[in-house]
Coordinates of C-alpha atoms and ligand atoms in Angstrom, one line a residue:
X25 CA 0.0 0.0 0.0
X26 CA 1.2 3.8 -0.6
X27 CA 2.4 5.3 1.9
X28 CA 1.0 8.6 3.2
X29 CA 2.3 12.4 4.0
X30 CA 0.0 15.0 5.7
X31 CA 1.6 18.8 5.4
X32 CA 0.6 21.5 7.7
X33 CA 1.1 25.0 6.8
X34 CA 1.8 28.0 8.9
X35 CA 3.1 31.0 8.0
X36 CA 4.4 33.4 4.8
X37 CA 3.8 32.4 0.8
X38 CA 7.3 30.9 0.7
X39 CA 6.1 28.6 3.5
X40 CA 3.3 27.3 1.1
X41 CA 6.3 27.4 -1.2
X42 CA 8.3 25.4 0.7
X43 CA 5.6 22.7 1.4
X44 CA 4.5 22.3 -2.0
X45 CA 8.6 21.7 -2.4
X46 CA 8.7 19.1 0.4
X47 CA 5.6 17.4 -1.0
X48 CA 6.9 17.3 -4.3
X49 CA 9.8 15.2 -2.6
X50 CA 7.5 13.4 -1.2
X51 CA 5.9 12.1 -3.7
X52 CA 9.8 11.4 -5.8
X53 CA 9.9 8.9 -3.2
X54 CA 6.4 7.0 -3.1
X55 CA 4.0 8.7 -0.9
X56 CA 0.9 10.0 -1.2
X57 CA -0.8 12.8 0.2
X58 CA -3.8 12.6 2.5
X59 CA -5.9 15.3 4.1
X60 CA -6.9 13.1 7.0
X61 CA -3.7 13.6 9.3
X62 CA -4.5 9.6 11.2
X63 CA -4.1 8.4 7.8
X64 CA -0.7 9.7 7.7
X65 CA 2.2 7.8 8.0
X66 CA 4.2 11.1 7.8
X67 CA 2.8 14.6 9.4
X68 CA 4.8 17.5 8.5
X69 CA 4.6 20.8 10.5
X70 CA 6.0 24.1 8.7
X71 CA 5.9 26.4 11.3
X72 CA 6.2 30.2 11.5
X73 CA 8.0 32.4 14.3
X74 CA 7.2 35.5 13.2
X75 CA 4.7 36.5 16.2
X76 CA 4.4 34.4 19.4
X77 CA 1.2 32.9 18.5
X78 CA 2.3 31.5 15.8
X79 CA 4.9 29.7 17.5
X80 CA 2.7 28.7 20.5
X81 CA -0.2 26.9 18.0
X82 CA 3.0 24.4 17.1
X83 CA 2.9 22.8 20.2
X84 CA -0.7 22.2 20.6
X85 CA -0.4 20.3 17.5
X86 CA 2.3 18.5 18.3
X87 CA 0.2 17.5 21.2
X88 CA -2.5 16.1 19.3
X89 CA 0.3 14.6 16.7
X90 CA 1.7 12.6 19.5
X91 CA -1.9 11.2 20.8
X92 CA -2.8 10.0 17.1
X93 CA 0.7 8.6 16.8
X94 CA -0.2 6.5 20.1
X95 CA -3.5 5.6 18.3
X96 CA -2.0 4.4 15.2
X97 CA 0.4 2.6 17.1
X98 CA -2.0 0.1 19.0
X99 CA -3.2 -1.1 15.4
X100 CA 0.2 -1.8 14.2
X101 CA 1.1 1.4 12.5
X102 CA 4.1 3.6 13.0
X103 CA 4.2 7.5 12.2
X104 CA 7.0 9.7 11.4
X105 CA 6.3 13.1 13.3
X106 CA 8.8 16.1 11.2
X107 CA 8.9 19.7 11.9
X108 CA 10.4 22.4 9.4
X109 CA 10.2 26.0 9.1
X110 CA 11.2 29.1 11.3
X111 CA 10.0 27.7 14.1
X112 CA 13.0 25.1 14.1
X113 CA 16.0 27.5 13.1
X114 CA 15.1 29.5 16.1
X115 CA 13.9 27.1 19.2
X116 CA 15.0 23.5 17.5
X117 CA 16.2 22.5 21.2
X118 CA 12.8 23.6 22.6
X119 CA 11.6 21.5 19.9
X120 CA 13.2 18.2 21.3
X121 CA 12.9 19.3 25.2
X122 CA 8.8 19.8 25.1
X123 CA 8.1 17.2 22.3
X124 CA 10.7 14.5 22.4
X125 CA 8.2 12.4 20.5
X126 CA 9.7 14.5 16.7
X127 CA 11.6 12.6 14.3
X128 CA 13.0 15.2 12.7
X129 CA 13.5 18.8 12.8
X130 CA 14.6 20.5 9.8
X131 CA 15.2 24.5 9.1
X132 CA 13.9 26.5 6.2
X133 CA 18.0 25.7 4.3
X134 CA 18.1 22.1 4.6
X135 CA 15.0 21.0 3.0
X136 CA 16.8 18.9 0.4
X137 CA 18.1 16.4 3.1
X138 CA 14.8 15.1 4.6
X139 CA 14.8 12.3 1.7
X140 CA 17.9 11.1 3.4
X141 CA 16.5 11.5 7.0
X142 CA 13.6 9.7 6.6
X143 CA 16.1 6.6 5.3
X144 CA 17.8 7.3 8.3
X145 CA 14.8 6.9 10.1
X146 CA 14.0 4.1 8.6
X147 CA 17.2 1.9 9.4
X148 CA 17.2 3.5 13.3
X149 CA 17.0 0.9 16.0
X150 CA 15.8 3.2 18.5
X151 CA 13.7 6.8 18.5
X152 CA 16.7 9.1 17.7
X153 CA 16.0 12.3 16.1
X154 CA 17.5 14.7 14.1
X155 CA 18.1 17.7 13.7
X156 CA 19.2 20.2 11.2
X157 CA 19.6 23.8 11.1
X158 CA 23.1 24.7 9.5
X159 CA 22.9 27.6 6.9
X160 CA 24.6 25.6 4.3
X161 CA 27.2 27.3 1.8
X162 CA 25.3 25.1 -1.6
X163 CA 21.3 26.4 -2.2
X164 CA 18.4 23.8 -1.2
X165 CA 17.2 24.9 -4.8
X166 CA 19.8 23.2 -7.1
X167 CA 18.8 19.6 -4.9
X168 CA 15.0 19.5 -4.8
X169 CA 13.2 17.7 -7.9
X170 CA 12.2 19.4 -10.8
X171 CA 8.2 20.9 -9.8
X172 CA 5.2 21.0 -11.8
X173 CA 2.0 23.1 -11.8
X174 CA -0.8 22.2 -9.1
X175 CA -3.0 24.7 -10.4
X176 CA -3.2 27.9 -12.5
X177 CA -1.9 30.2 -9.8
X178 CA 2.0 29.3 -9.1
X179 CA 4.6 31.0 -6.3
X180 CA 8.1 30.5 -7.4
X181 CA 10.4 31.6 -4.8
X182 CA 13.8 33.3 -6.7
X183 CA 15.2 35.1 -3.3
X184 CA 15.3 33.4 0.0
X185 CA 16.7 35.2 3.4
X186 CA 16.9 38.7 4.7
X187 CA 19.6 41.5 5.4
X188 CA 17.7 44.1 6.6
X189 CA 17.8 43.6 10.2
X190 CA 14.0 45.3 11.3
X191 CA 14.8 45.2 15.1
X192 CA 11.2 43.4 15.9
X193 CA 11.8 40.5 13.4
X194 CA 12.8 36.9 13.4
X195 CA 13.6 36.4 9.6
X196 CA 16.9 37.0 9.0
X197 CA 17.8 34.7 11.8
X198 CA 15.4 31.9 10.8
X199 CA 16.3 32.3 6.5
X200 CA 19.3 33.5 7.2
X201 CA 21.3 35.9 5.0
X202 CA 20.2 36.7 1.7
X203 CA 20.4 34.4 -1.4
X204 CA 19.0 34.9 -4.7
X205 CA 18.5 32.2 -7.4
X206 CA 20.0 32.3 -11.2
X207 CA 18.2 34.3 -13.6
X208 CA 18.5 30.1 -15.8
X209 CA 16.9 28.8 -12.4
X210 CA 14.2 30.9 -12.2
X211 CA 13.4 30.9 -16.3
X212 CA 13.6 27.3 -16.0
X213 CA 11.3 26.7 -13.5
X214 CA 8.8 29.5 -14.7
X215 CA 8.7 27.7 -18.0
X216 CA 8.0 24.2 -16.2
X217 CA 4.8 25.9 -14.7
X218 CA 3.6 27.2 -17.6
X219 CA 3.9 24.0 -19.4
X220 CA 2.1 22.6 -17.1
X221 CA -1.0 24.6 -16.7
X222 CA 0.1 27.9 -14.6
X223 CA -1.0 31.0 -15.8
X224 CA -0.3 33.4 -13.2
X225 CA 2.9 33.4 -11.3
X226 CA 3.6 35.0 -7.9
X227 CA 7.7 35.3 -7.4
X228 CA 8.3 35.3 -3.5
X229 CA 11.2 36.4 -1.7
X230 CA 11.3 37.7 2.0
X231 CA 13.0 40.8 0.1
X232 CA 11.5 40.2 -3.2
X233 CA 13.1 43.2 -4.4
X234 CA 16.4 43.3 -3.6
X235 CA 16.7 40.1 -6.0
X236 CA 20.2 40.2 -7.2
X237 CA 20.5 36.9 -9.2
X238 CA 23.1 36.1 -12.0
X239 CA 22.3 35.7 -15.6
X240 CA 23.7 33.6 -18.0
X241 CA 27.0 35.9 -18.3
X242 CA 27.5 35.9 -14.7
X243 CA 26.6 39.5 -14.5
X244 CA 24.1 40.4 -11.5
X245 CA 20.7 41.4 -12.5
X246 CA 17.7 43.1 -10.4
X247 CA 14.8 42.3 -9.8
X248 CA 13.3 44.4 -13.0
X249 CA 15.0 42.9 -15.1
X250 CA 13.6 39.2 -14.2
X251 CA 10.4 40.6 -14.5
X252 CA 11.1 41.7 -18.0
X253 CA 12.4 38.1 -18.5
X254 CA 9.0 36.3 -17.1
X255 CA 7.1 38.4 -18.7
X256 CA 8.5 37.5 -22.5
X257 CA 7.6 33.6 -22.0
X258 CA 4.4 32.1 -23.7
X259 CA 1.6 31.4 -21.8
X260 CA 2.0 33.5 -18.7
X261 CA -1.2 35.8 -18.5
X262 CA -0.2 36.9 -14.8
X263 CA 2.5 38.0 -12.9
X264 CA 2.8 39.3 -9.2
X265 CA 5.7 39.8 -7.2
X266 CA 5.7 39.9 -3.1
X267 CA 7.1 40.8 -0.4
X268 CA 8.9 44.3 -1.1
X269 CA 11.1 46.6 0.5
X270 CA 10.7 50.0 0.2
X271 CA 13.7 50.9 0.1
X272 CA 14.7 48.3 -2.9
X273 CA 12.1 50.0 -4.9
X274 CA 14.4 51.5 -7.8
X275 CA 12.7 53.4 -11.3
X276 CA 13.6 50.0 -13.2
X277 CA 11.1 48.2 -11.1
X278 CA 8.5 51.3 -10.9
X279 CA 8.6 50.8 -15.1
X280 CA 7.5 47.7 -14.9
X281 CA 4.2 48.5 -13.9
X282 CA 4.1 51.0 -16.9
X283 CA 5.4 48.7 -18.9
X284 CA 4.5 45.0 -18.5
X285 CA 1.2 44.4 -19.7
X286 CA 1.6 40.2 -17.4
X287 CA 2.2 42.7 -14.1
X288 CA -1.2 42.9 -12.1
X289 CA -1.9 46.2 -10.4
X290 CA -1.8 45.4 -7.1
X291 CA 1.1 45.7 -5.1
X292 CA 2.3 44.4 -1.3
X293 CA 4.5 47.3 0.0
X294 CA 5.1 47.4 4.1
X295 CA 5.2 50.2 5.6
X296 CA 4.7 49.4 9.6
X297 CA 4.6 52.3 10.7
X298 CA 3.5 55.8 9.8
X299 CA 6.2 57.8 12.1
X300 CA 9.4 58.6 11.4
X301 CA 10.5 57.7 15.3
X302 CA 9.5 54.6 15.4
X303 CA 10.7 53.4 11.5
X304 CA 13.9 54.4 12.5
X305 CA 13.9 52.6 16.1
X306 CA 12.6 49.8 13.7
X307 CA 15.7 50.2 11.7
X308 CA 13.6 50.4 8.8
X309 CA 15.6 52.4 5.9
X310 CA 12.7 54.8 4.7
X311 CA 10.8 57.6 6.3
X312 CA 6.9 58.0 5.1
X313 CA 8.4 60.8 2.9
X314 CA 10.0 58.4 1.3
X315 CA 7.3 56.1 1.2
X316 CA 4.9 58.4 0.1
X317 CA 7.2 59.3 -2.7
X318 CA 7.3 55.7 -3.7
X319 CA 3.8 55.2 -4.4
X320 CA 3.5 58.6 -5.6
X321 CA 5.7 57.1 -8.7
X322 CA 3.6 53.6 -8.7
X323 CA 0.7 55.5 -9.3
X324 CA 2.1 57.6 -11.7
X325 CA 3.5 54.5 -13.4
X326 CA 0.0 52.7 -14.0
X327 CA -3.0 55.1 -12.6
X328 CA -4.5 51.5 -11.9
X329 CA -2.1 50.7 -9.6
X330 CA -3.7 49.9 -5.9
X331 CA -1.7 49.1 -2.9
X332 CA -1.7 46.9 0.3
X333 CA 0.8 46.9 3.3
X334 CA 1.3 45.5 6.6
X335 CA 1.6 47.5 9.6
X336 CA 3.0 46.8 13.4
X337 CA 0.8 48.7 16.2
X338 CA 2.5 49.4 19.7
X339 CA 6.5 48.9 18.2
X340 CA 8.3 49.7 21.9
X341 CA 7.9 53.3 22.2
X342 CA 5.1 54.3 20.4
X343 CA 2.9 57.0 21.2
X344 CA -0.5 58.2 19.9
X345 CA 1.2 60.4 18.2
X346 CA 2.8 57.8 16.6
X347 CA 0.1 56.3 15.7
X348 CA -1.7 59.3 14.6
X349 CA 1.2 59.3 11.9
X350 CA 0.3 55.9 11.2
X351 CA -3.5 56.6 10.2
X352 CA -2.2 59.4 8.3
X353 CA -0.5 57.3 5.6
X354 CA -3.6 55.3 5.7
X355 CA -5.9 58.2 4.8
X356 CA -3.0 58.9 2.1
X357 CA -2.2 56.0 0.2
X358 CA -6.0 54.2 0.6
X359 CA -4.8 50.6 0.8
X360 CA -7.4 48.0 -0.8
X361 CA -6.2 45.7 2.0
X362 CA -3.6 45.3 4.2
X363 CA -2.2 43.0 7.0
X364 CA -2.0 44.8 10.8
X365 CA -0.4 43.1 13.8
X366 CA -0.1 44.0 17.9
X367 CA 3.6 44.2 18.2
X368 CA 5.4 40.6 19.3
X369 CA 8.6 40.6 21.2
X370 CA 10.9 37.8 19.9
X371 CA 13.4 37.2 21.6
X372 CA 16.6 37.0 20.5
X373 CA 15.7 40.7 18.0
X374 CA 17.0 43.9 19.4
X375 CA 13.1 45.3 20.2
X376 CA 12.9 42.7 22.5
X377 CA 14.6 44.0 25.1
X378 CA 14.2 47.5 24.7
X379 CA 12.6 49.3 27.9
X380 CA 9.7 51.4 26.5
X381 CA 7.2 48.7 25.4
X382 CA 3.8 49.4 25.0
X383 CA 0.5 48.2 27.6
X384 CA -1.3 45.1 26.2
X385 CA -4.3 46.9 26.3
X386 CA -3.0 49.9 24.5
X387 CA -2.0 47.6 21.6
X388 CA -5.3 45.9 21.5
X389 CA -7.1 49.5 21.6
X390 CA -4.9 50.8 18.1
X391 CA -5.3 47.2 16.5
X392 CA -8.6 48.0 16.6
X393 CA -9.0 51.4 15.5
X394 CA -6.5 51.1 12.5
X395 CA -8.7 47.9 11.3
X396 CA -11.7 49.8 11.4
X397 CA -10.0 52.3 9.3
X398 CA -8.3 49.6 6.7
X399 CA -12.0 47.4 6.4
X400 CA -13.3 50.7 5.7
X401 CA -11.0 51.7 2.7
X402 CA -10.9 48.2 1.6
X403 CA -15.2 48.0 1.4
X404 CA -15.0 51.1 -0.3
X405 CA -12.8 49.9 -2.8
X406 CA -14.6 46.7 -3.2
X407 CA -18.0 48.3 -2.9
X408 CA -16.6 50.3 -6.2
X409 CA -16.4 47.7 -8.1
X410 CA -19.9 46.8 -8.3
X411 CA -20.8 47.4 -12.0
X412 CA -17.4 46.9 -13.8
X413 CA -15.8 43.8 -15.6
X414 CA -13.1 42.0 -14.3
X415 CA -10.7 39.2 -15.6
X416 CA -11.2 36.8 -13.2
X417 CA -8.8 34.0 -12.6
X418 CA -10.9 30.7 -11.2
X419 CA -8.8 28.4 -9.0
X420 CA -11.2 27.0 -6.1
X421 CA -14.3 25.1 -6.2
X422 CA -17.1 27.0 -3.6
X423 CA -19.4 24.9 -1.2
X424 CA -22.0 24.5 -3.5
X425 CA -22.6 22.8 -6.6
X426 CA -21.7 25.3 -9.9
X427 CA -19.9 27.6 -7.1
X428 CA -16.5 28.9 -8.4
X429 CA -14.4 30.9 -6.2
X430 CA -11.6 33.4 -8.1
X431 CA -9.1 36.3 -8.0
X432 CA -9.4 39.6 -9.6
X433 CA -6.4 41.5 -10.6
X434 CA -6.8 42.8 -7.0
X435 CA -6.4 40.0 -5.4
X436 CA -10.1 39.9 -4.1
X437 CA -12.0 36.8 -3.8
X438 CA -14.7 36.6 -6.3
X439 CA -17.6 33.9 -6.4
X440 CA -19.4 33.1 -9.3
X441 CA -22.5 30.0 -9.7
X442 CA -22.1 29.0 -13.6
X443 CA -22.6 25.6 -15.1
X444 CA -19.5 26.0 -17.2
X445 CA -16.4 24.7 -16.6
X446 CA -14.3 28.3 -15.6
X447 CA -11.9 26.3 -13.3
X448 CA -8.3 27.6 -14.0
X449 CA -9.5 30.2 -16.6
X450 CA -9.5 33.3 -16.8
X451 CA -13.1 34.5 -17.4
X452 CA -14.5 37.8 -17.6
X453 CA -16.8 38.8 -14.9
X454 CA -19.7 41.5 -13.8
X455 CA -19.2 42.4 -10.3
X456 CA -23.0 42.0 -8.8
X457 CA -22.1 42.6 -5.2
X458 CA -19.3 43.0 -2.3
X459 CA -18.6 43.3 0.9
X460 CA -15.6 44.1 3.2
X461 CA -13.9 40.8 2.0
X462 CA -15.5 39.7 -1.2
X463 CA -16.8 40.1 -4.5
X464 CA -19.8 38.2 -6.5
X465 CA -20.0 38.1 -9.8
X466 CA -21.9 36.7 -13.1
X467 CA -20.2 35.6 -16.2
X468 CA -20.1 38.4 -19.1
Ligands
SAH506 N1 9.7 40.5 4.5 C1 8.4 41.1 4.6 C2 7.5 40.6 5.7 C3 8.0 39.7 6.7 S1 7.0 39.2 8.0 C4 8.6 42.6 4.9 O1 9.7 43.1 5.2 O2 7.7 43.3 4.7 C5 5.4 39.7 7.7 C6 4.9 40.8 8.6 O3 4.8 40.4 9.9 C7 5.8 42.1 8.6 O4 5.6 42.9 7.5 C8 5.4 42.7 9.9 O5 4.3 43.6 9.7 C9 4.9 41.5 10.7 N2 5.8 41.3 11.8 C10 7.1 40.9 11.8 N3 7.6 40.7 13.0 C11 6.7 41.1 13.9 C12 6.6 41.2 15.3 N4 7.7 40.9 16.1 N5 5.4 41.6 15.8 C13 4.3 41.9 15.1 N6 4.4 41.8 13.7 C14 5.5 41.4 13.1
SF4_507 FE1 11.8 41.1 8.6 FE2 12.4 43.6 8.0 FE3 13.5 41.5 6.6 FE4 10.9 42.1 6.3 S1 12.6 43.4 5.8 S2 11.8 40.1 6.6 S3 10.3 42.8 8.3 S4 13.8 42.0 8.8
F3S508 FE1 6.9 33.0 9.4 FE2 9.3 32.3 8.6 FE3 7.5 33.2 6.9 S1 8.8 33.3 10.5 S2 6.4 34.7 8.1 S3 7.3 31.4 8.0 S4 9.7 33.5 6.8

């Protein structure tokens, strides 16, 4: 009988990267995936350490990982418990002293080996685990097997790792420094999607934009210029990029979204924080001038152009004033949606420790107020949509019979009931109705 893999997810894009790479490995070797986790002969964790809760859900998991183990045991059947991700690069010896019960631990670099530990695990005598988390010198990338297309929509990660240093996060501790793939790589495996059904592809990298890959002469390239690349090859109706730095965002790459027709108009660009104070405590290297300057260009680049960003309430420090600044740049740049978070110390990042952080309660009271602001600007947006035509890419089957469930250019989630078969096409679309977090739509 196959043998079967169950992958949990947590985290970033490159995470669901990442598992879709593991899975693909998977399957090299034999298994099959399963949904039903007590089916599973291997359960896979990729974890996320970005904000404690993240990090805290991992071991409630494990918990219940351990019980079904015990379970399958009794009938005869043995599970391999492995956990990947941030989660293991930071706290891999936490890992091991609160669940002793893991396999394997293996950080976001070493992905390549698990084909090898789980031989390993396979020949053990006794429960030994292992554990890796070395930032190796070679690239995962060049030893995982070749990928193919699970759907119409595709991330392709072509930068792993950050320099930047923010003082609240974990990242460049957990991906380590940053790595860019060849230009070849990234063509290659762009090309192998499209073969294979993907129309739209999302490049990923934890500093998408400060891609600095080699081409085919050896000469370093940006990140423009691989856009220019992907957006020559047949077949690709879409292209996206995520997540950017706005510091890395030079006039090449600003083109682009004057220039290439594949590029949607929608664009992730963080800001965290409105005030100039607390960006630079954050060790972030732009101002909201500078911000504002930024999308200033964007817009200018493509007038369609809409933005979304993720922001950090109560960063050690921060004052209502502060935060005023923050609402400001809200009012300003009129994000379609956007990602906001109650500041996380991590330990181990220089915000951690420092001595003005902000009252729970405080945090909770801005969260709450800047959402209120963002759902408003995002319904707005939504709400004008009502009336106009949309390509709409279809790549999820509703609840109901005939329900489809797609993206706009936008990124919003669009439903549609049609008898035709719309799944991974792009179809044009009436928007009927929306609210603060979706559109419906009939066929043109
Ligand atoms: N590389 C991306 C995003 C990395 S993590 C970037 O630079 O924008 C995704 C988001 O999580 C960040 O943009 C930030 O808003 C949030 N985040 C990171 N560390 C955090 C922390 N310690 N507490 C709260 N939110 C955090
Ligand atoms: Fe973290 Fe800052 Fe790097 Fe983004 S740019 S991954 S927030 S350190
Ligand atoms: Fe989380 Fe690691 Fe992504 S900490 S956000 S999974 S890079």
């Amino acid at each position: 009988m196959l043998k079967k893999y169950f992958i949990k997810t947590f985290g970033c894009q490159m995470n669901v990267y990442d598992s879709s790479r593991i899975a693909d490995m998977l399957k090299k070797e034999g298994y099959e995936e399963t949904a039903k986790q007590q089916e599973a002969d291997i359960v896979i964790f990729n974890t996320c350490h970005i904000r404690e809760k993240a990090a805290e859900k991992l071991f409630s998991d494990l918990g219940r990982a351990h019980i079904i183990e015990q379970e399958r045991a009794e009938s005869g059947k043995r599970t391999i418990i492995g956990v990947v991700g941030c989660v293991v690069q930071a706290q891999d010896d936490q890992i091991m002293k609160r669940a002793p019960f893991v396999d394997f631990a293996v950080g976001p670099l070493m992905y390549h080996k698990i084909t090898e530990i789980l031989q390993q695990i396979n020949h053990r005598k006794e429960h030994e685990n292992f554990v890796l988390t070395d930032f190796p010198a070679i690239s995962k990338f060049d030893f995982l097997p070749e990928n193919k297309s699970q759907g119409a929509c595709s991330y392709l990660a072509i930068q792993e790792g950050c320099n930047n240093f923010c003082t609240y996060c974990v990242v460049p501790y957990t991906r380590g420094a940053e790595y860019s793939r060849p230009v070849k790589d990234v063509l290659t495996e762009a090309k192998r999607l499209l073969a294979t059904g993907t129309l739209e592809i999302n490049v990923l990298g934890q500093n998408v934009n400060s891609y600095h890959g080699e081409d085919e002469n050896g000469k370093e390239r940006d990140l423009a210029y691989l856009l220019n690349r992907l957006a020559e090859l047949d077949g690709l109706k879409r292209l996206r990029y995520t997540t950017s730095y706005p510091a890395d965002m030079n006039d090449d790459l600003i083109a682009c979204h004057k220039n290439l027709r594949v590029l949607m108009p929608y664009l992730h660009l963080p800001v965290q924080s409105g005030s100039d104070r607390i960006l630079k405590a954050m060790n972030r290297r732009h101002n909201s001038a500078d911000y504002l300057k930024i999308i200033e260009k964007l817009y200018k680049a493509n007038p369609d152009l809409r933005m979304s960003s993720d922001f950090i309430v109560g960063f050690p420090g921060e004052t209502d004033e502060d935060f005023t600044a923050t609402l400001d740049v809200v009012n300003q740049v009129k994000y379609i949606q956007a990602f906001s978070f109650k500041y996380s110390r991590r330990p181990g990042t220089p915000a951690a420790v420092m001595e003005n952080q902000v009252e729970e309660k405080v945090k909770k009271e801005r969260l709450e107020i800047l959402q209120n602001l963002l759902f408003d600007y995002q319904e707005k947006f939504n709400k004008s949509c009502i009336g106009q035509t949309m390509p709409v890419l279809f790549e999820q089957k509703g609840r109901h019979k005939g329900q489809l469930i797609g993206r706009t250019p936008y990124m919003q989630n669009l439903h549609i009931e049609t008898k035709r078969d719309n799944m991974n096409k792009i179809v044009d679309v009436v928007v009927t109705e929306a609210t603060t977090n979706s559109l419906s739509g009939r066929e043109v």
